[in-house]
Amino acid sequence: TVFCRRDVADEQGWAYEYVAAWLTLEVHSALEAVGLTAAFSAVLGEHGLSCNVIAGCYHDHILVPHDRAADAIAAIESLSR
């Protein structure tokens, strides 16, 4: 599977089925940390949002449905309140 920008895929005539927004969690996280993925995936699930996670050495990245990016951001921000 190749992930690329939608405009590039359109220009090249490449087919795709899913358009995602790439969100980066700005909290410093460690690869051996426990519970962070569970926390944000649970709150996203409560809001009916799917996510795909890319765990990084310092920051985690989440792919969510493009048209629901604002909803995903609001849901994740609710964790810090």
Short mmCIF file of N, CA and C in Angstrom, two decimals:
data_model
loop_
_atom_site.label_atom_id
_atom_site.label_comp_id
_atom_site.label_asym_id
_atom_site.label_seq_id
_atom_site.Cartn_x
_atom_site.Cartn_y
_atom_site.Cartn_z
N THR A 1 0.85 -1.18 0.00
CA THR A 1 0.00 0.00 0.00
C THR A 1 0.88 1.23 0.00
N VAL A 2 0.53 2.18 -0.81
CA VAL A 2 1.28 3.43 -0.91
C VAL A 2 0.40 4.56 -0.39
N PHE A 3 0.92 5.35 0.53
CA PHE A 3 0.21 6.52 1.04
C PHE A 3 0.79 7.75 0.37
N CYS A 4 -0.06 8.57 -0.17
CA CYS A 4 0.43 9.79 -0.80
C CYS A 4 -0.65 10.86 -0.71
N ARG A 5 -0.30 12.04 -1.12
CA ARG A 5 -1.28 13.13 -1.13
C ARG A 5 -2.33 12.87 -2.20
N ARG A 6 -3.56 13.25 -1.89
CA ARG A 6 -4.68 13.02 -2.81
C ARG A 6 -4.46 13.74 -4.13
N ASP A 7 -3.95 14.97 -4.10
CA ASP A 7 -3.76 15.70 -5.36
C ASP A 7 -2.74 15.01 -6.26
N VAL A 8 -1.71 14.42 -5.67
CA VAL A 8 -0.71 13.69 -6.45
C VAL A 8 -1.35 12.45 -7.05
N ALA A 9 -2.14 11.73 -6.25
CA ALA A 9 -2.82 10.53 -6.76
C ALA A 9 -3.76 10.89 -7.90
N ASP A 10 -4.50 11.99 -7.74
CA ASP A 10 -5.42 12.42 -8.80
C ASP A 10 -4.66 12.76 -10.08
N GLU A 11 -3.55 13.50 -9.94
CA GLU A 11 -2.75 13.88 -11.11
C GLU A 11 -2.21 12.65 -11.85
N GLN A 12 -1.83 11.63 -11.07
CA GLN A 12 -1.26 10.42 -11.66
C GLN A 12 -2.32 9.42 -12.12
N GLY A 13 -3.59 9.67 -11.75
CA GLY A 13 -4.65 8.75 -12.11
C GLY A 13 -4.67 7.50 -11.25
N TRP A 14 -4.06 7.57 -10.06
CA TRP A 14 -4.03 6.42 -9.16
C TRP A 14 -5.35 6.31 -8.40
N ALA A 15 -5.84 5.12 -8.29
CA ALA A 15 -7.08 4.88 -7.55
C ALA A 15 -6.79 4.84 -6.05
N TYR A 16 -7.73 5.30 -5.26
CA TYR A 16 -7.63 5.20 -3.81
C TYR A 16 -9.02 5.06 -3.24
N GLU A 17 -9.09 4.49 -2.06
CA GLU A 17 -10.38 4.23 -1.43
C GLU A 17 -10.59 5.05 -0.16
N TYR A 18 -9.54 5.59 0.40
CA TYR A 18 -9.63 6.22 1.72
C TYR A 18 -8.78 7.48 1.72
N VAL A 19 -9.37 8.58 2.16
CA VAL A 19 -8.63 9.83 2.29
C VAL A 19 -8.55 10.14 3.78
N ALA A 20 -7.34 10.28 4.27
CA ALA A 20 -7.13 10.47 5.71
C ALA A 20 -6.51 11.83 6.01
N ALA A 21 -6.81 12.29 7.21
CA ALA A 21 -6.11 13.45 7.76
C ALA A 21 -5.01 12.89 8.66
N TRP A 22 -3.83 13.45 8.57
CA TRP A 22 -2.68 13.00 9.37
C TRP A 22 -2.54 13.94 10.55
N LEU A 23 -2.83 13.44 11.74
CA LEU A 23 -2.71 14.23 12.96
C LEU A 23 -1.47 13.80 13.72
N THR A 24 -0.73 14.74 14.25
CA THR A 24 0.44 14.44 15.07
C THR A 24 0.17 14.87 16.50
N LEU A 25 0.32 13.93 17.42
CA LEU A 25 0.17 14.25 18.83
C LEU A 25 1.43 14.96 19.27
N GLU A 26 1.28 16.14 19.84
CA GLU A 26 2.45 16.93 20.20
C GLU A 26 2.99 16.61 21.58
N VAL A 27 2.37 15.66 22.27
CA VAL A 27 2.88 15.23 23.56
C VAL A 27 4.08 14.30 23.30
N HIS A 28 5.13 14.46 24.08
CA HIS A 28 6.30 13.59 23.94
C HIS A 28 5.91 12.20 24.44
N SER A 29 6.13 11.20 23.61
CA SER A 29 5.81 9.83 24.00
C SER A 29 7.01 8.94 23.73
N ALA A 30 7.10 7.87 24.47
CA ALA A 30 8.18 6.91 24.30
C ALA A 30 7.60 5.62 23.72
N LEU A 31 8.39 4.89 22.96
CA LEU A 31 7.90 3.66 22.37
C LEU A 31 7.48 2.63 23.41
N GLU A 32 8.09 2.69 24.60
CA GLU A 32 7.73 1.72 25.64
C GLU A 32 6.62 2.22 26.57
N ALA A 33 6.08 3.39 26.30
CA ALA A 33 4.99 3.93 27.12
C ALA A 33 3.74 3.06 26.94
N VAL A 34 2.98 2.92 28.01
CA VAL A 34 1.79 2.07 28.00
C VAL A 34 0.55 2.92 28.21
N GLY A 35 -0.46 2.75 27.38
CA GLY A 35 -1.76 3.36 27.61
C GLY A 35 -2.11 4.55 26.74
N LEU A 36 -1.15 5.19 26.12
CA LEU A 36 -1.45 6.38 25.31
C LEU A 36 -2.34 6.03 24.12
N THR A 37 -1.97 5.00 23.39
CA THR A 37 -2.77 4.59 22.23
C THR A 37 -4.17 4.19 22.67
N ALA A 38 -4.28 3.48 23.77
CA ALA A 38 -5.59 3.06 24.28
C ALA A 38 -6.45 4.26 24.62
N ALA A 39 -5.84 5.29 25.21
CA ALA A 39 -6.60 6.47 25.63
C ALA A 39 -7.18 7.21 24.44
N PHE A 40 -6.35 7.52 23.44
CA PHE A 40 -6.90 8.30 22.34
C PHE A 40 -7.75 7.46 21.40
N SER A 41 -7.45 6.16 21.25
CA SER A 41 -8.30 5.35 20.38
C SER A 41 -9.66 5.12 21.03
N ALA A 42 -9.72 5.04 22.35
CA ALA A 42 -11.00 4.88 23.04
C ALA A 42 -11.88 6.11 22.85
N VAL A 43 -11.31 7.30 23.04
CA VAL A 43 -12.12 8.52 22.90
C VAL A 43 -12.54 8.72 21.43
N LEU A 44 -11.69 8.36 20.50
CA LEU A 44 -12.09 8.44 19.09
C LEU A 44 -13.22 7.46 18.80
N GLY A 45 -13.12 6.26 19.35
CA GLY A 45 -14.18 5.26 19.16
C GLY A 45 -15.50 5.71 19.74
N GLU A 46 -15.45 6.39 20.88
CA GLU A 46 -16.67 6.91 21.50
C GLU A 46 -17.36 7.93 20.58
N HIS A 47 -16.59 8.57 19.71
CA HIS A 47 -17.14 9.56 18.78
C HIS A 47 -17.35 8.96 17.39
N GLY A 48 -17.28 7.63 17.29
CA GLY A 48 -17.53 6.96 16.01
C GLY A 48 -16.45 7.18 14.97
N LEU A 49 -15.23 7.40 15.43
CA LEU A 49 -14.11 7.67 14.52
C LEU A 49 -13.13 6.50 14.49
N SER A 50 -12.81 6.06 13.30
CA SER A 50 -11.76 5.06 13.16
C SER A 50 -10.41 5.77 13.15
N CYS A 51 -9.35 5.02 13.46
CA CYS A 51 -8.02 5.61 13.39
C CYS A 51 -6.99 4.54 13.08
N ASN A 52 -5.93 4.96 12.46
CA ASN A 52 -4.75 4.13 12.23
C ASN A 52 -3.60 4.87 12.86
N VAL A 53 -2.79 4.15 13.62
CA VAL A 53 -1.76 4.78 14.43
C VAL A 53 -0.37 4.46 13.90
N ILE A 54 0.47 5.48 13.88
CA ILE A 54 1.89 5.32 13.58
C ILE A 54 2.62 5.79 14.83
N ALA A 55 3.22 4.85 15.54
CA ALA A 55 3.93 5.18 16.77
C ALA A 55 5.34 5.63 16.42
N GLY A 56 5.68 6.82 16.86
CA GLY A 56 7.01 7.35 16.60
C GLY A 56 7.85 7.34 17.86
N CYS A 57 9.12 7.61 17.71
CA CYS A 57 10.04 7.62 18.84
C CYS A 57 9.70 8.74 19.82
N TYR A 58 9.25 9.88 19.32
CA TYR A 58 8.94 11.02 20.19
C TYR A 58 7.49 11.47 20.11
N HIS A 59 6.85 11.25 18.97
CA HIS A 59 5.46 11.66 18.79
C HIS A 59 4.70 10.55 18.08
N ASP A 60 3.42 10.41 18.40
CA ASP A 60 2.57 9.46 17.69
C ASP A 60 1.78 10.21 16.63
N HIS A 61 1.43 9.51 15.59
CA HIS A 61 0.68 10.08 14.47
C HIS A 61 -0.58 9.24 14.29
N ILE A 62 -1.68 9.91 13.96
CA ILE A 62 -2.96 9.22 13.81
C ILE A 62 -3.56 9.60 12.47
N LEU A 63 -3.98 8.60 11.73
CA LEU A 63 -4.71 8.83 10.48
C LEU A 63 -6.19 8.63 10.78
N VAL A 64 -6.99 9.65 10.49
CA VAL A 64 -8.43 9.62 10.74
C VAL A 64 -9.15 10.01 9.44
N PRO A 65 -10.45 9.71 9.33
CA PRO A 65 -11.17 10.12 8.12
C PRO A 65 -11.03 11.62 7.89
N HIS A 66 -10.64 11.99 6.69
CA HIS A 66 -10.35 13.39 6.35
C HIS A 66 -11.52 14.31 6.67
N ASP A 67 -12.72 13.87 6.34
CA ASP A 67 -13.88 14.73 6.53
C ASP A 67 -14.31 14.86 7.99
N ARG A 68 -13.65 14.11 8.89
CA ARG A 68 -13.97 14.19 10.32
C ARG A 68 -12.76 14.63 11.14
N ALA A 69 -11.79 15.25 10.51
CA ALA A 69 -10.57 15.67 11.20
C ALA A 69 -10.86 16.60 12.37
N ALA A 70 -11.73 17.57 12.17
CA ALA A 70 -12.06 18.52 13.25
C ALA A 70 -12.71 17.79 14.43
N ASP A 71 -13.56 16.81 14.14
CA ASP A 71 -14.17 16.01 15.21
C ASP A 71 -13.10 15.23 15.98
N ALA A 72 -12.15 14.68 15.25
CA ALA A 72 -11.08 13.90 15.88
C ALA A 72 -10.22 14.80 16.78
N ILE A 73 -9.89 15.97 16.30
CA ILE A 73 -9.09 16.90 17.09
C ILE A 73 -9.83 17.28 18.37
N ALA A 74 -11.11 17.60 18.25
CA ALA A 74 -11.89 17.96 19.43
C ALA A 74 -11.96 16.80 20.42
N ALA A 75 -12.12 15.58 19.92
CA ALA A 75 -12.19 14.41 20.80
C ALA A 75 -10.87 14.22 21.55
N ILE A 76 -9.76 14.31 20.83
CA ILE A 76 -8.45 14.14 21.46
C ILE A 76 -8.17 15.26 22.45
N GLU A 77 -8.54 16.48 22.09
CA GLU A 77 -8.31 17.60 23.01
C GLU A 77 -9.11 17.44 24.29
N SER A 78 -10.24 16.74 24.23
CA SER A 78 -11.05 16.53 25.43
C SER A 78 -10.30 15.71 26.48
N LEU A 79 -9.30 14.95 26.05
CA LEU A 79 -8.50 14.16 27.00
C LEU A 79 -7.67 15.04 27.92
N SER A 80 -7.31 16.23 27.45
CA SER A 80 -6.44 17.10 28.26
C SER A 80 -7.23 17.98 29.22
N ARG A 81 -8.55 17.93 29.12
CA ARG A 81 -9.38 18.76 30.01
C ARG A 81 -9.66 18.05 31.30
#
